[in-house]
Every structure is written in C-alpha cells, then in structure tokens.
Amino acid sequence: NQIAIFFRDHALSDNIGFVYSGWDPEKAADDFVGKLWEIHRNIINNRVESPIVPIILDGENAWEYYRNDGHDFLEALYNKIDNSPWLETVTFSQFLSENPNLGKLPKLFPGSWISHNFSVWIGHAEDNKAWDMVFKAREELEAFQKANPAFDIKKMELAWKEIFISEGSDWCWWFGPDHIGPNNDDFDRLFRSH
C-alpha cells in the first residue's frame, strides 16, 4: 500500500520539451549530458545516497518540433550516455527494486507541473461535468461488476481500460477557457467515446 513518487528534473525535462528542438542535435546532447555531469558532481560532493534524475516529458508533444522527429537528437544523446561510464539509465521499477529502503515524505503539497494547484483540470463547469461523467461511469461499472461476478473477464478488463483512459487528466486540459484550439470538439468526442 505504498506509493513511490518521482519528481521530474524540471530544467532537464523542459530543455528536451521546449528548448533543444531548435538546436543542433549534437550540441543539444552535449548540453544535456553536461548538465547531468554538473548534477553528478553535486551528488558526489554532497554524498547523496540512491541518486536518480528523473527525466519526464509531456507525452509526445516535444518530438513534432524536432528535425526528423527527434531521432537525430535521441541518437546523439543515447551515444553520449552510452559513452559516459558515470551515467546509468534505469527505469523507475528497476531503481525501486535496487533501492528498497528509501525515505518517506510526511506531507506532500498538492499541485501540478503547470501550477501550484489543479485549476487547469478542475473548477471550470466543463471540467467538473467531465469528472462527474467519469465518476458516474466508474460507479456504474463497479456496480455491474459486483452484480455480475461471472461476467466475461476479457470484456470486463476492456471496460476498465476505457474507464482508466477516461480518467487521464489530459482530456480536461482542453475543456474550459484556458486552452482553446481548433481540435477541442475532436477531443470532446474522443473523451466521450471512452
């Protein structure tokens, strides 16, 4: 019943998401690994135990702005990482299995990557209606599952998959007055299809 939380390195993650797309791929990869080297030196100087630098991007959004969809940058970056013996890539699962005794946070301030609150995703009438619809759908699926325990397990898994997709916060990014674009109606239709 424990939840592991990884906090993204804001600067490095945003450099990939918003800065490096306009750079030469080799120079961007050099800059990225150089910044990791600075972090590495600070970790050694401060004797940090179980260090990790999470690079967490906002989905696929970055790559459409890169030349060649980011392949040149990623190839340069992976080559530099591969040739840096002080640097190791790991998944979060791998890190947790190798570091089972991490510290605990007594309190966590709620917020999101865009702000110190959740106002982009909740609060507007459209957002609230969407979350109410998701809540109602979840309640109905839970009730159906409880009343029909012998129901086809594959179909039930598919139904839960649709619930989980509809619970993704990105749908509500497009509702309300904060973010208006030419595809809002498409996003609304897709949301409702789940």
Coordinates of C-alpha atoms in Angstrom, one line a residue:
N1 CA 0.0 0.0 0.0
Q2 CA 2.9 2.3 -0.6
I3 CA 3.2 4.8 -3.4
A4 CA 6.6 5.7 -4.9
I5 CA 6.8 9.2 -6.2
F6 CA 9.5 10.5 -8.6
F7 CA 9.9 14.3 -9.1
R8 CA 10.9 15.3 -12.5
D9 CA 14.1 17.4 -13.1
H10 CA 12.2 20.4 -14.3
A11 CA 15.0 22.1 -16.1
L12 CA 16.3 19.0 -18.0
S13 CA 12.9 17.7 -18.9
D14 CA 11.8 21.1 -20.2
N15 CA 15.0 21.5 -22.1
I16 CA 14.0 18.4 -24.1
G17 CA 10.4 19.5 -24.3
F18 CA 10.9 23.1 -25.3
V19 CA 14.5 24.2 -25.9
Y20 CA 16.6 21.6 -27.7
S21 CA 14.3 21.2 -30.7
G22 CA 15.8 24.4 -32.1
W23 CA 19.4 23.3 -31.5
D24 CA 21.9 21.2 -33.5
P25 CA 21.3 17.7 -32.2
E26 CA 24.9 17.1 -31.2
K27 CA 25.1 20.4 -29.3
A28 CA 21.8 19.7 -27.6
A29 CA 23.0 16.2 -26.5
D30 CA 26.3 17.7 -25.3
D31 CA 24.5 20.3 -23.3
F32 CA 22.1 17.7 -21.7
V33 CA 24.9 15.4 -20.7
G34 CA 27.0 18.4 -19.4
K35 CA 24.1 19.4 -17.1
L36 CA 23.9 15.8 -15.9
W37 CA 27.6 15.9 -15.2
E38 CA 27.1 19.0 -13.0
I39 CA 24.3 17.2 -11.2
H40 CA 26.6 14.1 -10.8
R41 CA 29.4 16.3 -9.3
N42 CA 26.9 17.8 -6.8
I43 CA 25.7 14.3 -5.9
I44 CA 29.3 13.2 -5.2
N45 CA 30.2 16.4 -3.3
N46 CA 27.0 16.1 -1.1
R47 CA 27.3 12.3 -0.7
V48 CA 23.7 11.8 -1.8
E49 CA 22.5 8.2 -1.4
S50 CA 20.5 6.5 -4.1
P51 CA 20.5 9.4 -6.5
I52 CA 18.2 9.5 -9.5
V53 CA 17.5 12.3 -12.0
P54 CA 14.0 11.7 -13.5
I55 CA 13.5 13.0 -17.0
I56 CA 9.8 13.1 -17.5
L57 CA 8.3 14.6 -20.7
D58 CA 4.8 15.7 -21.5
G59 CA 4.0 12.7 -23.8
E60 CA 4.7 13.0 -27.5
N61 CA 4.4 16.8 -27.7
A62 CA 8.1 17.6 -28.0
W63 CA 9.0 15.5 -30.9
E64 CA 6.9 17.1 -33.6
Y65 CA 9.1 20.3 -33.2
Y66 CA 12.4 18.5 -33.7
R67 CA 14.0 17.9 -37.0
N68 CA 13.5 14.3 -38.1
D69 CA 11.0 13.9 -35.2
G70 CA 13.9 13.9 -32.7
H71 CA 15.6 10.8 -34.0
D72 CA 18.9 12.7 -34.6
F73 CA 18.9 14.2 -31.1
L74 CA 18.0 10.9 -29.4
E75 CA 20.7 9.0 -31.3
A76 CA 23.3 11.6 -30.3
L77 CA 22.0 11.6 -26.7
Y78 CA 22.0 7.8 -26.4
N79 CA 25.5 7.6 -27.8
K80 CA 26.8 10.1 -25.3
I81 CA 25.0 8.3 -22.4
D82 CA 26.4 5.0 -23.6
N83 CA 29.9 6.5 -23.6
S84 CA 29.6 8.0 -20.1
P85 CA 30.6 5.3 -17.6
W86 CA 29.5 7.5 -14.7
L87 CA 25.9 7.6 -16.1
E88 CA 23.4 4.8 -16.0
T89 CA 19.8 4.7 -17.3
V90 CA 17.2 2.9 -15.3
T91 CA 13.5 2.5 -15.2
F92 CA 11.6 3.6 -12.1
S93 CA 10.8 -0.1 -11.3
Q94 CA 14.5 -1.0 -11.6
F95 CA 15.5 1.8 -9.3
L96 CA 12.9 0.9 -6.7
S97 CA 14.0 -2.8 -6.7
E98 CA 17.6 -1.8 -6.2
N99 CA 16.8 0.8 -3.5
P100 CA 14.0 -0.7 -1.4
N101 CA 14.7 1.5 1.7
L102 CA 14.0 5.0 0.5
G103 CA 12.9 7.8 2.8
K104 CA 9.3 8.8 3.4
L105 CA 7.6 12.1 2.9
P106 CA 5.4 13.0 5.8
K107 CA 3.5 15.5 3.7
L108 CA 3.2 16.3 0.0
F109 CA 1.9 19.7 -1.2
P110 CA -0.7 19.1 -4.0
G111 CA -0.1 20.7 -7.3
S112 CA 0.8 20.0 -10.9
W113 CA 3.5 20.7 -13.4
I114 CA 1.7 23.7 -14.8
S115 CA 0.8 25.4 -11.5
H116 CA 0.7 25.1 -7.7
N117 CA -2.9 24.0 -8.0
F118 CA -5.1 21.9 -10.3
S119 CA -7.1 24.8 -11.9
V120 CA -6.4 23.7 -15.4
W121 CA -8.0 20.3 -14.8
I122 CA -10.8 21.1 -12.3
G123 CA -13.0 24.1 -11.4
H124 CA -14.5 25.2 -14.8
A125 CA -18.0 24.0 -15.4
E126 CA -16.8 21.9 -18.4
D127 CA -14.1 20.2 -16.3
N128 CA -16.4 19.5 -13.4
K129 CA -19.0 18.0 -15.8
A130 CA -16.4 15.7 -17.4
W131 CA -15.2 14.5 -14.0
D132 CA -18.8 13.9 -12.9
M133 CA -19.3 11.8 -16.0
V134 CA -16.2 9.8 -15.3
F135 CA -17.2 9.2 -11.7
K136 CA -20.7 8.1 -12.7
A137 CA -19.3 5.7 -15.3
R138 CA -16.9 4.2 -12.8
E139 CA -19.7 3.8 -10.2
E140 CA -21.9 2.0 -12.8
L141 CA -19.1 -0.3 -13.8
E142 CA -18.3 -1.1 -10.2
A143 CA -22.0 -1.9 -9.5
F144 CA -22.2 -4.0 -12.7
Q145 CA -19.1 -6.0 -11.8
K146 CA -20.4 -6.6 -8.3
A147 CA -23.8 -7.7 -9.5
N148 CA -22.3 -9.9 -12.3
P149 CA -19.2 -11.7 -10.9
A150 CA -19.3 -14.3 -13.6
F151 CA -19.3 -11.8 -16.5
D152 CA -16.7 -12.4 -19.2
I153 CA -13.3 -11.3 -17.7
K154 CA -11.9 -10.1 -21.0
K155 CA -14.9 -7.8 -21.6
M156 CA -14.6 -6.5 -18.0
E157 CA -10.9 -5.8 -18.5
L158 CA -11.7 -3.8 -21.7
A159 CA -14.4 -1.9 -19.8
W160 CA -11.9 -1.0 -17.0
K161 CA -9.4 0.0 -19.7
E162 CA -11.9 2.5 -21.0
I163 CA -12.5 3.9 -17.5
F164 CA -8.8 4.3 -17.0
I165 CA -8.4 6.1 -20.3
S166 CA -11.2 8.5 -19.5
E167 CA -9.5 9.2 -16.1
G168 CA -6.5 10.7 -17.9
S169 CA -6.1 14.3 -17.0
D170 CA -5.2 15.5 -20.5
W171 CA -8.8 15.4 -21.5
C172 CA -9.6 18.2 -19.1
W173 CA -6.6 20.2 -20.4
W174 CA -8.8 21.1 -23.4
F175 CA -12.0 21.9 -21.5
G176 CA -12.7 25.4 -20.2
P177 CA -11.3 28.8 -21.3
D178 CA -7.7 28.1 -20.5
H179 CA -6.8 26.2 -23.7
I180 CA -8.8 26.7 -26.8
G181 CA -7.7 25.2 -30.1
P182 CA -9.1 24.0 -33.4
N183 CA -9.5 20.4 -32.2
N184 CA -11.4 20.9 -29.0
D185 CA -14.6 19.3 -30.5
D186 CA -12.5 16.3 -31.6
F187 CA -11.0 15.9 -28.1
D188 CA -14.5 16.2 -26.6
R189 CA -15.8 13.5 -29.0
L190 CA -12.9 11.2 -28.2
F191 CA -13.3 11.7 -24.4
R192 CA -17.0 10.8 -24.6
S193 CA -16.2 7.7 -26.7
H194 CA -14.4 6.2 -23.7

